[in-house]
mmCIF file of C-alpha atoms in Angstrom:
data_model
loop_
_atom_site.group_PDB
_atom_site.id
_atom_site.type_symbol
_atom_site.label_atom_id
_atom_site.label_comp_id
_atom_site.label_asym_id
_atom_site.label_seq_id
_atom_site.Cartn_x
_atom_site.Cartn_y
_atom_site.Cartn_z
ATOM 1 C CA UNK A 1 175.611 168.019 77.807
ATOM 2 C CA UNK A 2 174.266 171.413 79.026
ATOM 3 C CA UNK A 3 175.480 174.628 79.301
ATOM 4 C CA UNK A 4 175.260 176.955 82.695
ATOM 5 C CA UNK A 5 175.176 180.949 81.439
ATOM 6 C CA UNK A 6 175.534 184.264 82.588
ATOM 7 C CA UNK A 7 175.741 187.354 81.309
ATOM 8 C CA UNK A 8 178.830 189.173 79.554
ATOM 9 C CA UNK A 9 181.203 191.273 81.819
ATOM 10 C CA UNK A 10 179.612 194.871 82.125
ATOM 11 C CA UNK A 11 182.558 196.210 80.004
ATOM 12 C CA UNK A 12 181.747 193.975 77.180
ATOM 13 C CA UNK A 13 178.095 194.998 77.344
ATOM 14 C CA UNK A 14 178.825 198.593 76.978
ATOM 15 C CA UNK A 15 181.147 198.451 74.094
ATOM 16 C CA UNK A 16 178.633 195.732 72.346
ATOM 17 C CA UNK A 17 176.312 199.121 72.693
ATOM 18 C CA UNK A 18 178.804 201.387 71.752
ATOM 19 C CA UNK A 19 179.634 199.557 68.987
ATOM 20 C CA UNK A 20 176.354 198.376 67.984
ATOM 21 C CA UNK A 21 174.637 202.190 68.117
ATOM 22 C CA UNK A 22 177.776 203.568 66.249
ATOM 23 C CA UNK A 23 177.584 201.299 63.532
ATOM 24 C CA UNK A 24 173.346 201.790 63.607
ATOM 25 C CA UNK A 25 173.875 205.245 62.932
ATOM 26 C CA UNK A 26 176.997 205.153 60.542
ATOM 27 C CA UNK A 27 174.304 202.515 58.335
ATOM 28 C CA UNK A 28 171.363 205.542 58.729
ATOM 29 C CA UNK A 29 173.618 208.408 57.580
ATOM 30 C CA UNK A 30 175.799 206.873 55.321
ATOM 31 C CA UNK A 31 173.207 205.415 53.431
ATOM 32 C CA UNK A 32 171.381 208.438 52.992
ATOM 33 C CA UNK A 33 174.487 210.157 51.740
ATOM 34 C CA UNK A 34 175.011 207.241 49.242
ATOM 35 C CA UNK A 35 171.252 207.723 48.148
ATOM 36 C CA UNK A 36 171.158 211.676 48.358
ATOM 37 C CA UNK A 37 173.963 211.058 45.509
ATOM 38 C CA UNK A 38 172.908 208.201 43.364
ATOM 39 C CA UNK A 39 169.670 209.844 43.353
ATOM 40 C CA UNK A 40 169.373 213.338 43.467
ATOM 41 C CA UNK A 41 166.467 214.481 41.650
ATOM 42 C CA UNK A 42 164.218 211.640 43.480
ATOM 43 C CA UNK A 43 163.284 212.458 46.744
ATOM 44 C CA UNK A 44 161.076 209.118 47.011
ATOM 45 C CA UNK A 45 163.925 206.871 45.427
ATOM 46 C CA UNK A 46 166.373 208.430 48.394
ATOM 47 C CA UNK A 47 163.572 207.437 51.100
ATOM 48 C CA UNK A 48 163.552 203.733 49.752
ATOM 49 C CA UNK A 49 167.269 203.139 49.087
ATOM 50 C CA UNK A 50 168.034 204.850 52.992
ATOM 51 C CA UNK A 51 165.295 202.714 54.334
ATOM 52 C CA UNK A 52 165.988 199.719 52.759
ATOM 53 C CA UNK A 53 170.040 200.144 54.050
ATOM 54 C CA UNK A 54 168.708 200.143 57.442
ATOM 55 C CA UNK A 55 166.337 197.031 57.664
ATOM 56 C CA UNK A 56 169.481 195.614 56.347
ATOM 57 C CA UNK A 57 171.631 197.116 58.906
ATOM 58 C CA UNK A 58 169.908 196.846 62.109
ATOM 59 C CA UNK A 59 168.754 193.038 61.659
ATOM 60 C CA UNK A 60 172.568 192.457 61.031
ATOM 61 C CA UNK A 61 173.564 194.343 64.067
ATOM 62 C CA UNK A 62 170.844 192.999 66.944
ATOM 63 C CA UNK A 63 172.721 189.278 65.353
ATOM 64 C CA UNK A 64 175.741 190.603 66.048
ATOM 65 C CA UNK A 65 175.453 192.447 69.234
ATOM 66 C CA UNK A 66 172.216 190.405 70.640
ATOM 67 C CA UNK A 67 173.982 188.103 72.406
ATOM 68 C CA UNK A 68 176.577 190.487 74.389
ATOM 69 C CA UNK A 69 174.137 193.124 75.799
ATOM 70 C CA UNK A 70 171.033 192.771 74.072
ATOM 71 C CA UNK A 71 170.996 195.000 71.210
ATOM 72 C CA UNK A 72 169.216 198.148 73.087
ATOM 73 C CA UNK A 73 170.947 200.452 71.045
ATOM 74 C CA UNK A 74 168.234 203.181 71.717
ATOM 75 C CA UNK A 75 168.173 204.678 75.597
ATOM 76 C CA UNK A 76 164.467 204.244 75.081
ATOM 77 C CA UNK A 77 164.273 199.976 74.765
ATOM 78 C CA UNK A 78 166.783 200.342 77.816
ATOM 79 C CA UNK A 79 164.761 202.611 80.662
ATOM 80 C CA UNK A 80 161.926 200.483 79.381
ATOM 81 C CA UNK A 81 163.498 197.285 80.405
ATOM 82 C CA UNK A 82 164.663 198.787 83.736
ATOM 83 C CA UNK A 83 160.922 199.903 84.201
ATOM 84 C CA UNK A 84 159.231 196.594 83.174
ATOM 85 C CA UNK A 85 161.690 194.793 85.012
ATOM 86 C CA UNK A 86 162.398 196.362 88.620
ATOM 87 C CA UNK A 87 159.499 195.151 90.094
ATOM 88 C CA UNK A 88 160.544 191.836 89.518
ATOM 89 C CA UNK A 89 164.732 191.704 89.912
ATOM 90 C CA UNK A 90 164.646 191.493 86.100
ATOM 91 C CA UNK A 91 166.331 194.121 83.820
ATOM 92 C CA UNK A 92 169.050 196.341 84.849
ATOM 93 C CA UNK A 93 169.737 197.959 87.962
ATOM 94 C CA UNK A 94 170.141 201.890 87.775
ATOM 95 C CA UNK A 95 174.064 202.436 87.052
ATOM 96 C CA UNK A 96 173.695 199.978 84.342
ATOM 97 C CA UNK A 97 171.330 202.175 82.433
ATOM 98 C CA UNK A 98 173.317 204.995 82.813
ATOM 99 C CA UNK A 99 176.266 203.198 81.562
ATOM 100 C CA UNK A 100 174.024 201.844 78.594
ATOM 101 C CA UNK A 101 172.495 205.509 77.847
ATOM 102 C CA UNK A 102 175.680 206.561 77.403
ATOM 103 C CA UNK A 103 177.633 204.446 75.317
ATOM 104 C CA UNK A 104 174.454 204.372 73.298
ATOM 105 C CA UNK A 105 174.506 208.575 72.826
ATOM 106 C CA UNK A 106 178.574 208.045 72.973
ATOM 107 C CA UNK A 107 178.216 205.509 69.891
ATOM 108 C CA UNK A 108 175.100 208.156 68.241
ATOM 109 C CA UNK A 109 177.726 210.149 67.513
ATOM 110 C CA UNK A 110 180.479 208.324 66.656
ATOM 111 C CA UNK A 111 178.120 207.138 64.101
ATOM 112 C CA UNK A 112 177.537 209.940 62.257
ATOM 113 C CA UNK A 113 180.981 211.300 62.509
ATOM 114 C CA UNK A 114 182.337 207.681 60.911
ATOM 115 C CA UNK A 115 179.725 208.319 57.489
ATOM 116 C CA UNK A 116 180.817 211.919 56.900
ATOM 117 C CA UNK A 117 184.823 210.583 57.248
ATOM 118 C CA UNK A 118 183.499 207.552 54.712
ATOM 119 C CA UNK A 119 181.919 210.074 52.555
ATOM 120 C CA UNK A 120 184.531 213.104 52.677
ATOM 121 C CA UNK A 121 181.726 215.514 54.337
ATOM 122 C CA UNK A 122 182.889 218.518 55.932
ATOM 123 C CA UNK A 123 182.573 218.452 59.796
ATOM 124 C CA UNK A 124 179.238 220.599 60.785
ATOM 125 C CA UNK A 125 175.658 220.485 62.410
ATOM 126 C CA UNK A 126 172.776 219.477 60.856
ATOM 127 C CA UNK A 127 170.691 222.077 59.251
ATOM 128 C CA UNK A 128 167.563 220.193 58.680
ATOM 129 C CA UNK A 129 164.712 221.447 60.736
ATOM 130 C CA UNK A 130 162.432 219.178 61.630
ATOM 131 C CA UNK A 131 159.322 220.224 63.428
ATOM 132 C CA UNK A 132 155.910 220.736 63.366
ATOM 133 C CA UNK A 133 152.953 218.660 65.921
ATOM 134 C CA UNK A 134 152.821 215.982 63.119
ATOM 135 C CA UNK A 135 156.291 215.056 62.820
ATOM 136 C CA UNK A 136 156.097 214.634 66.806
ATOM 137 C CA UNK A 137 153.163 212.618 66.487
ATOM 138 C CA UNK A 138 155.078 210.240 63.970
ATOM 139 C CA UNK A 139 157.948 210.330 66.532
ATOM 140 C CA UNK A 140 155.447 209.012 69.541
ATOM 141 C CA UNK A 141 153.754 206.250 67.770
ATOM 142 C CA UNK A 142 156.599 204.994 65.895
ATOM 143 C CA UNK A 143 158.551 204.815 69.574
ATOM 144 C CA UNK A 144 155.654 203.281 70.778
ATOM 145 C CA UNK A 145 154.940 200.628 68.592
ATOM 146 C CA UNK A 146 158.577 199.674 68.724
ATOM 147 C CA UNK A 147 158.358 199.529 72.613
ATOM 148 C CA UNK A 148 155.200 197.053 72.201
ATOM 149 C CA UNK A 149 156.977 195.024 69.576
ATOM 150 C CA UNK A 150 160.425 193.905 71.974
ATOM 151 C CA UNK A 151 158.383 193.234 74.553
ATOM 152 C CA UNK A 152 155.542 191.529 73.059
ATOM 153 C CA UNK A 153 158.360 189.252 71.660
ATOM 154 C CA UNK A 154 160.143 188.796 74.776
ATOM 155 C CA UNK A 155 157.321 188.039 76.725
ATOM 156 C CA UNK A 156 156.164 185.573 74.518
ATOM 157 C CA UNK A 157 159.168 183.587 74.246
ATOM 158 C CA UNK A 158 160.157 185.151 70.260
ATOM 159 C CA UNK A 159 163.241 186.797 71.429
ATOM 160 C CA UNK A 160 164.755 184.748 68.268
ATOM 161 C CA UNK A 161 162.550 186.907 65.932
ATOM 162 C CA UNK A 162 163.829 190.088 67.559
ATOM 163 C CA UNK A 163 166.421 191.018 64.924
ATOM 164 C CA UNK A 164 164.070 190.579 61.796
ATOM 165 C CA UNK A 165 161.171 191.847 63.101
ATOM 166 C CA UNK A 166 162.757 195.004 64.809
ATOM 167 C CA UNK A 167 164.406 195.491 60.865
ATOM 168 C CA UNK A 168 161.121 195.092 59.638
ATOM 169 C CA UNK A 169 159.280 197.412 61.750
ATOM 170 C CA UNK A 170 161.555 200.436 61.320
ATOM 171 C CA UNK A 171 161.768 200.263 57.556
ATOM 172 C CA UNK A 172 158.149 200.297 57.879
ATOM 173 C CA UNK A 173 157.455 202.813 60.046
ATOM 174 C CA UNK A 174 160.289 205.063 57.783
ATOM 175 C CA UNK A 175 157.262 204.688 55.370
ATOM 176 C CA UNK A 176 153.700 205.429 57.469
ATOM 177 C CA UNK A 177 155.019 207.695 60.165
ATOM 178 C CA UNK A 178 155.547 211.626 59.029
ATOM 179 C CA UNK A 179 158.728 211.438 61.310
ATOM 180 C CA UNK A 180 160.740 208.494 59.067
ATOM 181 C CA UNK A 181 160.828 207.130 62.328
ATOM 182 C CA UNK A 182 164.015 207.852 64.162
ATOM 183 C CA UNK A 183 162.255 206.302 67.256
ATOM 184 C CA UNK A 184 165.617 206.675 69.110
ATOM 185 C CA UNK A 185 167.161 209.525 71.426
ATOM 186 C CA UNK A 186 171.106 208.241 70.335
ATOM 187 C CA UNK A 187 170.814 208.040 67.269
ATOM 188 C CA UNK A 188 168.186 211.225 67.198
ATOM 189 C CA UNK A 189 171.405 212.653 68.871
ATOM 190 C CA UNK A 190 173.929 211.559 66.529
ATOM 191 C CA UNK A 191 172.193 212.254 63.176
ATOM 192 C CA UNK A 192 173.271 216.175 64.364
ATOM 193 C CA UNK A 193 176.246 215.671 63.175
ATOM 194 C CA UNK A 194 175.946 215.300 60.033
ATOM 195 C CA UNK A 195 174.612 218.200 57.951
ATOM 196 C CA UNK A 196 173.246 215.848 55.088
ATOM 197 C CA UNK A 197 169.912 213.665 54.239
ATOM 198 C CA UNK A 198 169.411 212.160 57.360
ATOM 199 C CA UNK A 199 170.370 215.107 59.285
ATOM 200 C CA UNK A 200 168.835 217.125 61.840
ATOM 201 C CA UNK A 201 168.875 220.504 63.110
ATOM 202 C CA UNK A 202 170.274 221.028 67.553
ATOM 203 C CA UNK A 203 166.826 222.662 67.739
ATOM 204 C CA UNK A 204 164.515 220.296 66.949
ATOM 205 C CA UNK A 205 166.296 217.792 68.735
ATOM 206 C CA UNK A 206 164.523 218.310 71.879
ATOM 207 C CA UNK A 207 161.272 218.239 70.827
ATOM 208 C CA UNK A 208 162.222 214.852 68.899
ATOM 209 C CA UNK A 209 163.806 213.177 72.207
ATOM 210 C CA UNK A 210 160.485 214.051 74.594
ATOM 211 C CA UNK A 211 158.232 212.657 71.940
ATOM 212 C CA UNK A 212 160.660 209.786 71.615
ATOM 213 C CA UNK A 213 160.278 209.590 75.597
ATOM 214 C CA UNK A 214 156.838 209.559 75.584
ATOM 215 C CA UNK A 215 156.359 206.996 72.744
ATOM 216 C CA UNK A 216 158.464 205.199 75.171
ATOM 217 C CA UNK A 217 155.767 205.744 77.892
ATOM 218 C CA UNK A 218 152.926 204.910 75.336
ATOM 219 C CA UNK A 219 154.299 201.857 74.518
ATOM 220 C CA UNK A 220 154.995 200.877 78.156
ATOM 221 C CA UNK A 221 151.875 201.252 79.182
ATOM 222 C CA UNK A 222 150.609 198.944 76.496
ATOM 223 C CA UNK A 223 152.608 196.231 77.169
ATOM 224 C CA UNK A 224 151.484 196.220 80.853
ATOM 225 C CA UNK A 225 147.789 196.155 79.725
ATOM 226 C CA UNK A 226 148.349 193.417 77.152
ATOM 227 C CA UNK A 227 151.439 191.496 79.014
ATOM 228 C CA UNK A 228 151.175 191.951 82.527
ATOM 229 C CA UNK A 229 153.759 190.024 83.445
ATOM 230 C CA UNK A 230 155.931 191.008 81.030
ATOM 231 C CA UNK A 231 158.662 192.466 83.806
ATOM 232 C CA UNK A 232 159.601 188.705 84.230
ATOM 233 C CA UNK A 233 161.310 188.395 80.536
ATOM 234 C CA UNK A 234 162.622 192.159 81.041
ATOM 235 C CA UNK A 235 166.211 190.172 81.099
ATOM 236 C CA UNK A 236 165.184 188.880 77.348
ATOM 237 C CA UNK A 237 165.448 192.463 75.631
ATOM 238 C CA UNK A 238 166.192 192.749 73.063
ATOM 239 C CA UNK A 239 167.990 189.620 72.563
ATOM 240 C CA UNK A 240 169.177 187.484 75.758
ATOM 241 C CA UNK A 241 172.262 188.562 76.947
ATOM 242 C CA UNK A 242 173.851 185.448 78.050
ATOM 243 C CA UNK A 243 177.023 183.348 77.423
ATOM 244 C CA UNK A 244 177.857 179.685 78.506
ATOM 245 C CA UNK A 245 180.602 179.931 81.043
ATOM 246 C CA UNK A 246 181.042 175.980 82.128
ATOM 247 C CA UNK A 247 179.064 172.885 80.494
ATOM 248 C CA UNK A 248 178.087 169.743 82.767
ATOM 249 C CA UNK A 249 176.923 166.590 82.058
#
């Protein structure tokens, strides 16, 4: 016996995102808060206990949420798939990126406003500046090299790898990249909120998205060069979105 599939009711998809993004980001900040305390005088320690809460976290959360939308849970992985995939009928069709973009920024925030309630922080903006042409660098080739990666997998026929290879990219790239790799406009967006060690300042936010944008580009253009018909799997990203809906014999 079989099963026919289709994918989740748009509704579903964008709370899965919602959800999925919020929880991403409450994992980012509230483990740094955690490690900012348990660790104060080590800077290094911090880095390592914050990084190793999010491998943790985002493999969980691309099992969890995989299979309703996909796991974007970054705007970036999304208006990549609609790129890859429009040439093709694969991928999303315009209003469902927006819809995506948003919960995902929507859920960015939530995120970091759920870890300072956890953590009794008072309500505020980040003050941590963060700029400087080598931070943006980081920012571009750790978006870029993320971009490559869900593809590469999709393409390939992987997508079951997706969650721990995703996980194990970013806690690596928290490590060689100047930026710790945020690698993602939502949660670049919600991580404002929170005036603590993963915080960061309204003004360098900008700068962070665009180089998060054109990491985005980067990595897009790679794929096409190395997977040229990649666009055919852009429904496969991050994880299939797809549910049985009647069985047959």
């Amino acid at each position: 016996m079989s099963a026919i599939h289709s994918a989740p009711a748009f509704w579903r998809r964008l709370l899965a995102e919602f959800l999925g993004t919020c929880l991403l980001v409450a994992v980012v900040v509230g483990s740094g808060i955690a490690a900012q305390r348990l660790s104060p005088d080590d800077v290094g320690l911090q880095l390592l206990e914050n990084s190793t809460a999010t491998v943790l976290g985002l493999t969980v959360l691309i099992l969890v949420f995989g299979p309703v939308s996909g796991a974007h849970l970054n705007p970036v992985v999304t208006l990549a798939q609609w790129w890859l995939g429009r040439s093709s009928g694969a991928g999303p069709r315009p209003g469902e990126v927006t819809g995506y973009v948003a919960a995902q920024c929507a859920g960015g925030i939530g995120g970091a406003v759920l870890a300072n309630l956890m953590f009794e922080v008072p309500a505020g903006m980040a003050a941590t500046g963060r700029t400087g042409g080598g931070l943006l660098v980081g920012e571009v080739v750790a978006t870029a090299g993320l971009v490559l990666l869900i593809f590469a997998l999709a393409r390939t026929g992987r997508g079951a790898l997706s969650a721990p290879a995703v996980g194990a990219y970013i806690g690596a790239a928290y490590w060689f990249t100047s930026s710790t790799s945020f690698a993602n406009p939502a949660v670049t967006a919600g991580r404002m909120f929170t005036d603590t060690f993963a915080g960061i300042a309204p003004s360098s936010v900008p700068a962070f998205v665009g180089a998060q944008v054109a990491g985005g580009a980067v990595g897009v253009l790679l794929v096409m060069v190395l997977y040229p018909t990649a666009g055919r799997a852009a429904d496969a990203v991050v994880v299939p979105q797809l549910e049985p809906t009647q069985a047959r014999i």
